């Protein structure tokens, strides 16, 4: 649309129907300038087969279905996070190949004509069983964005030997996503042992002075071992997304 | 510069030196699109005689002098806030008509050819003597932006009768800026008595559980009386600026 | 009533039934002094057709109905915010022309004999879909107070081009109300692009370290771009009210 | 019991059955030393007719009934705060003259033989309707402890004239209990106008940045007007208790 | 002045120079209505010999001297808190009988013609040596307001026996001021042992997680033993003032 | 398993099937090095008869049953904390001698062949009735780990004499666990009176400014009396566990 | 003194100079009851050779010297913490054998006639170089109280192998004191690897979101590995004291 | 050393000097197991030419010189952050080719024999002039670790057009480091416009409710635009380090 408008102005100038001053004025105030290169990004995303992401929390089932249908119509890969089972059931009625990851509460729609190419490996680690929904959200998002993902769950400090047993997986990965609540020490420990880039995700699981994730968030931000960056509390999506961006 | 570039492209099209496709491509990626309408704002600001504002805190004297000289060269009205006396002395050497408001630590440079037209009245109230630097910053900024300003200082709750004595000034003003630390109740009280739009400024003055301005900030945000909006702690500049924007 | 009492005392003095000393004493302790000018404000509000506002949260349906009936009896325009659907249904039984705005949960009663005159335009922007209840509350309140209101919803940072598409609406408005949760960056961005007075409303929508609205509240208070003032978290009412006060 | 033991030892010494060294040893380690003067306080409390107070929150109905029955058996005046209606119904089955104050959720049992003598007057003020449960708890407690209590509710900043209409009640009271949520400014304002000792009670009523009572708590602690002391958020009991202690 | 004006109007009415309508109008808008009863309080304060209080923190020596001289000229008793030694030296030059309490940093000026009558006893307790400046401020303020004051310092939990040694002083006092930093447990303990009204003052002395007084502030607000009220951190003045208000 | 592997390598070297370089390489990267000494701890724990602990919060009943069955199969003593009654009922179906402590919500399984030997005495004190679930969790954990435990509940500041009545129990104990909410003063007071090591447990019981346990947590961390250490809010398990570790 | 008084009363009773009623009354109100067993604790402390501890922060050099001289006169072992070098120099003038530990800023005075007997071993670990003053304070205090102390400093997560190299020292110790700032993960890691009781000390060293020690404090309180207790930020003294109490 | 020890044991087994049981025991408890693979990381770091990093804050000049000399002796590239000019001057005396970056306060020592190979491009953006020290630290660290770095400073929201002018640099970079204080909105805005991985660094620059960097930290953590990760306040080092890890 934007390009179309520029084109019209140009033809006007070429055909001497519009003089240069008028043309300059028209273009100067055209409200769509930015859409131009924004669209380019958008196109590039589509070319790379990246999915469109729908954040379902605080949306109604009707809203989710409407958005997903609209995206599916243009052959997108779609990832809907924080989706209830009810949302999935409604979506499934319209889009046969929709799949649901129960733990992470994600709906995944893989378009056959628009397959994302597979990238290097990302490892998702979680400290405890109760961190799994967040860890799984990170894993599902990274997969949907083309990363090969391995999971090593429940490797908290008390099970440090389990972590060390997974040494080879750790060495192979391009990036680590580490999900932990309570004291949130796992990223610091792993960073001290292995030289990998770590995306740390604090979780709100815990009680007492973990303050809904503030304690592990602060632990992770203050990590004494370099190579650790942090996303928001419970933000598995953000971690999986970022990990895939840097995964080549 | 941006306009110049568009103009060149246009002439190229007009003269058939550039074809339309190439022209569209050139314009589409031109990095200056936004400057266009940004400049308009800038121009409008200059037409209205609004001063350029330099925030001196965290800048060296050298940096401040350099910026002020550059602005003065293009005949701007200039307001430099949070300026030390040393900064002023250096500026004064280059710009003869520079003035210094000691309490608010502001340098004011009024360009004779570019006088700002005077608007309606704004009233600046402060609760205590120690709130004066912030109040005065608000007042000086509002004046520099063309508002007529009256000051009523030291009218805390213990001196409520002094507030009521200023009733006429309160009635005349288009907007009130109310500066208060400690319990920060003055905006709520004034708002309950008079129906004026109030911009409340919490100050960091106080001790104990005023927590460097958090206590009055919360009081003001929670005002039970409508018509109160809030700016950052000690942000006299923001209050004076906003008050002048709504003052007609 | 107050005036009546003064008048009686005066006639007593005039008719020498009361001596001056007694009269002074009577007036000095009369508890109604302040009501005098408070009433004036009240009257002026009514003359301007401003609605009486009832804040329904923490009130029972019975209390709300009772208050609304009493106000309707004196021909007021009425705005009841944070009202449940049940409250509206009960009110509707007594006041036929009561209307309900479901998203903002507001009851609006427009008195035909006491129409508010229409003022200039206010633009309400929201960053996300989930910010809509707060945005709509602001819009409804501003309308009830006589502002013409336009809404531009769901223009977060990821949809910046949609914001720019609304440039004309932005230019026309006397003031902007910007409602945003999570990172709360929209007011800063809009303020950097357009020179309009902005009333920023943080919302409690979000998760993790948004801390029920503290994160966007702090972002807005710290806005690097002047011309932004802030109201309490989720306080759509306060933003709409203030915007209308400054809208001429 | 304690006195009895001392007496026995004394008689042993007097009758030379116990030598002095043994007596000293016996007394030195007697575990009840402190009960002695604690009992005195207890006795004094009973003599003054002060009620025994039972804090029902976090207790089961069975526990409350058991405690109240035990106290009633020794003819105490009893005040049970934060009691549910169910608790009251069970208590009522055993103690015929038990009464229930629904708003403050207090059970009051006035023993006929042990009437508390009436003291001076305390005034309980509340800023809003939703502060009433806390205000009423304060009032009921103060009454149960022998104070004559007057209530002036819903006199927030927007209704300051209502406050001034109650000037005589304010002048008569020995102490004021002021209950307020949100901005919590009422104690500061009243303290600025009247020279009475004020016990301020912040309430958790509110939304947004009132943070469950932190905002009014800070306002009250930072009151610029002397003569204001503060109790815990929603602690009507503590305010009523303290007010009665200082009410003579 | 206010009375004078009313009187003039009255005489105008009496002498038929002003008609009733004009008189009503004159009185209705007279900006000084509130001063009337405010003055009464003021007068009462003077009659009781209460000192005028000057809070010196955040004031210059010049400002302090100017205010004190003005008050001294009208024969007031004066109490200047948070005064530096330099301030005192300057004041001393003008007012010969000025005295300085070094620990509490208070200047006391006792006017011979306007002696305050002595009231009942207040006991000031402090937990540690470093709480003394705050405790002494409370004591000096209470004395200046006519209370007889006894001090029992350094009676923290580790020295509980010292507290018990002072039992008689505790029993005699009308009210206790208890000053404590760090864990702030002293008010709870004393309240559990003695049935006296307690004004608790948290101090900012301490380190680590005492957070400049927040820890003892919270301890005191949450005291499980009734009869404890709290003032701001380090607010010895407020405690001494309130204690004297309730001391008869 | 680890030892087995080392042994195989050794035999290979001994039998000249593996040369030294290969052997070194094999051992160097063996991922189980740490398991070695971790296992020793594990073995020691089993030898001492310490129970395996299952933290049930945030686990499903199915998960809990599965884990408990697996542990029971290898003759462990088992302690399952934060278990619902439903969890217990399911466990009971499989493990006949399972017992349930309702107040602390703990499942205890004592293996007859693997009895833990009894250690010295630990005293668990609680300030209020509502602190009992946390106190009982501490007590049950300490018992399961071989400590003899005595309980003295409901000995808050208001009942200090009850504390003193338990002086002998206090003197006998090797360590004290003190559980308290609200003001959290009990550990400070007990520490001032008795020279015992104290493990303080803040509880989230309370209202207002106790902030879900932050107030007692800070009080305990700031205890002016040495010999007090602190665990997380409501962490009865941690206190019982640590107390047993130091109890000999 | 207390015993002396009891004895006098006893002799009075024995000699019939005081009758029993009078004697009971005398004893009942004697304010020193508690001193009795408090003194016992004191004596026991002296018998065990524990030092008297003087906390020098917030004290003047004169005060410190006076206290230390008084204690030295009764042959005490003395430990003065947070002492400046100036304080030490003054103390040294009076007490020849006084020693100064510069890093921990402690003055140690070991009385030759009153030697403390040596107990088991305590290990003090610190994460970083900048944690040393706090770690050394803990070590010095533990030594002064009779513990044999070993130090392993600078063993943060990045130097985990150094920690493992000290395995034998860790196995020998009765208790570990672990001092760490920033992320504070060391106690969790050590607790996961070794089954020792750990007293964790957060330090205020750090920057950004370590918030003067809050980050490591929360990490430690939320440790997922049991056996960790926590003392106040920078409270090396408390850790050393507690460790010695449990060290046998 | 570790390998040497294993080798010795192996030869002992091979030569039948040690039997298998003894060999297993020797290896099982060898405290250096972990050093093995830790060393590998270390070696790899050296092979890649990564510098050794010395964090100078909280270290004495002597300590810094000693560490740097030791590292220089083994031909390392060295980066010393947060170094004072005095530290640099001392280091310079010993290491001739040491360089100092004054703004970021970093000492850089580039070893000629151990040159790091150059990687892709990283772009460092800062919002304001006062964010430069942190931005420059990030840039210097990234350069020292082999990244080509471009800087675009002072591109806050008010200068959004300057940001857009740098579009090409933004498109070329592998990763963006964005440094911002106050409202911290820049990462959200840039992320909304460009699809690059962003490492956001909040700075403590600002006043009022920016709370030493908490405000921008929260803004960044809550970024509504995916692809943003966060490091600690003022942690330029961490951002530069992480950016280089993911830069290939």
JSON list of C-alpha atoms in Angstrom, two decimals, chain F residues 2-3 6-7 9-11 13-16 20-21 23-24 27-29 33-34 36-37 40, chain H residues 2-3 6-7 9-11 13-16 20-21 23-24 27-29 33-34 36-37 40:
[
{"chain": "F", "resi": 2, "resn": "UNK", "atom": "CA", "xyz": [31.24, -45.82, 38.97]},
{"chain": "F", "resi": 3, "resn": "UNK", "atom": "CA", "xyz": [33.60, -48.02, 40.98]},
{"chain": "F", "resi": 6, "resn": "UNK", "atom": "CA", "xyz": [37.14, -47.79, 37.27]},
{"chain": "F", "resi": 7, "resn": "UNK", "atom": "CA", "xyz": [37.77, -51.40, 38.23]},
{"chain": "F", "resi": 9, "resn": "UNK", "atom": "CA", "xyz": [39.69, -50.00, 33.33]},
{"chain": "F", "resi": 10, "resn": "UNK", "atom": "CA", "xyz": [42.21, -51.05, 35.96]},
{"chain": "F", "resi": 11, "resn": "UNK", "atom": "CA", "xyz": [41.92, -54.72, 35.05]},
{"chain": "F", "resi": 13, "resn": "UNK", "atom": "CA", "xyz": [45.58, -51.90, 32.31]},
{"chain": "F", "resi": 14, "resn": "UNK", "atom": "CA", "xyz": [46.74, -54.77, 34.53]},
{"chain": "F", "resi": 15, "resn": "UNK", "atom": "CA", "xyz": [46.06, -57.28, 31.75]},
{"chain": "F", "resi": 16, "resn": "UNK", "atom": "CA", "xyz": [47.72, -54.98, 29.19]},
{"chain": "F", "resi": 20, "resn": "UNK", "atom": "CA", "xyz": [48.04, -46.15, 30.01]},
{"chain": "F", "resi": 21, "resn": "UNK", "atom": "CA", "xyz": [47.24, -43.25, 27.69]},
{"chain": "F", "resi": 23, "resn": "UNK", "atom": "CA", "xyz": [43.14, -45.44, 30.45]},
{"chain": "F", "resi": 24, "resn": "UNK", "atom": "CA", "xyz": [43.92, -41.90, 31.48]},
{"chain": "F", "resi": 27, "resn": "UNK", "atom": "CA", "xyz": [38.98, -41.84, 33.43]},
{"chain": "F", "resi": 28, "resn": "UNK", "atom": "CA", "xyz": [39.48, -38.18, 32.76]},
{"chain": "F", "resi": 29, "resn": "UNK", "atom": "CA", "xyz": [36.18, -37.69, 31.02]},
{"chain": "F", "resi": 33, "resn": "UNK", "atom": "CA", "xyz": [33.48, -38.69, 39.06]},
{"chain": "F", "resi": 34, "resn": "UNK", "atom": "CA", "xyz": [31.44, -36.67, 41.44]},
{"chain": "F", "resi": 36, "resn": "UNK", "atom": "CA", "xyz": [31.69, -41.16, 43.91]},
{"chain": "F", "resi": 37, "resn": "UNK", "atom": "CA", "xyz": [31.87, -38.96, 46.92]},
{"chain": "F", "resi": 40, "resn": "UNK", "atom": "CA", "xyz": [29.47, -41.74, 50.17]},
{"chain": "H", "resi": 2, "resn": "UNK", "atom": "CA", "xyz": [45.84, -34.32, 37.82]},
{"chain": "H", "resi": 3, "resn": "UNK", "atom": "CA", "xyz": [46.66, -36.29, 34.68]},
{"chain": "H", "resi": 6, "resn": "UNK", "atom": "CA", "xyz": [46.34, -40.73, 37.25]},
{"chain": "H", "resi": 7, "resn": "UNK", "atom": "CA", "xyz": [49.27, -41.73, 35.07]},
{"chain": "H", "resi": 9, "resn": "UNK", "atom": "CA", "xyz": [48.61, -44.84, 39.47]},
{"chain": "H", "resi": 10, "resn": "UNK", "atom": "CA", "xyz": [48.17, -46.48, 36.08]},
{"chain": "H", "resi": 11, "resn": "UNK", "atom": "CA", "xyz": [51.85, -47.32, 35.81]},
{"chain": "H", "resi": 13, "resn": "UNK", "atom": "CA", "xyz": [48.87, -51.00, 38.28]},
{"chain": "H", "resi": 14, "resn": "UNK", "atom": "CA", "xyz": [50.59, -51.92, 35.05]},
{"chain": "H", "resi": 15, "resn": "UNK", "atom": "CA", "xyz": [53.80, -52.74, 36.92]},
{"chain": "H", "resi": 16, "resn": "UNK", "atom": "CA", "xyz": [51.85, -54.65, 39.59]},
{"chain": "H", "resi": 20, "resn": "UNK", "atom": "CA", "xyz": [43.43, -52.84, 41.67]},
{"chain": "H", "resi": 21, "resn": "UNK", "atom": "CA", "xyz": [41.60, -52.26, 44.94]},
{"chain": "H", "resi": 23, "resn": "UNK", "atom": "CA", "xyz": [44.13, -48.03, 42.72]},
{"chain": "H", "resi": 24, "resn": "UNK", "atom": "CA", "xyz": [40.38, -47.64, 42.76]},
{"chain": "H", "resi": 27, "resn": "UNK", "atom": "CA", "xyz": [41.34, -42.47, 42.26]},
{"chain": "H", "resi": 28, "resn": "UNK", "atom": "CA", "xyz": [37.98, -42.37, 43.97]},
{"chain": "H", "resi": 29, "resn": "UNK", "atom": "CA", "xyz": [38.99, -39.80, 46.52]},
{"chain": "H", "resi": 33, "resn": "UNK", "atom": "CA", "xyz": [38.68, -34.82, 39.43]},
{"chain": "H", "resi": 34, "resn": "UNK", "atom": "CA", "xyz": [36.85, -31.71, 38.41]},
{"chain": "H", "resi": 36, "resn": "UNK", "atom": "CA", "xyz": [40.42, -31.97, 34.68]},
{"chain": "H", "resi": 37, "resn": "UNK", "atom": "CA", "xyz": [37.62, -30.70, 32.53]},
{"chain": "H", "resi": 40, "resn": "UNK", "atom": "CA", "xyz": [40.11, -27.99, 29.37]}
]
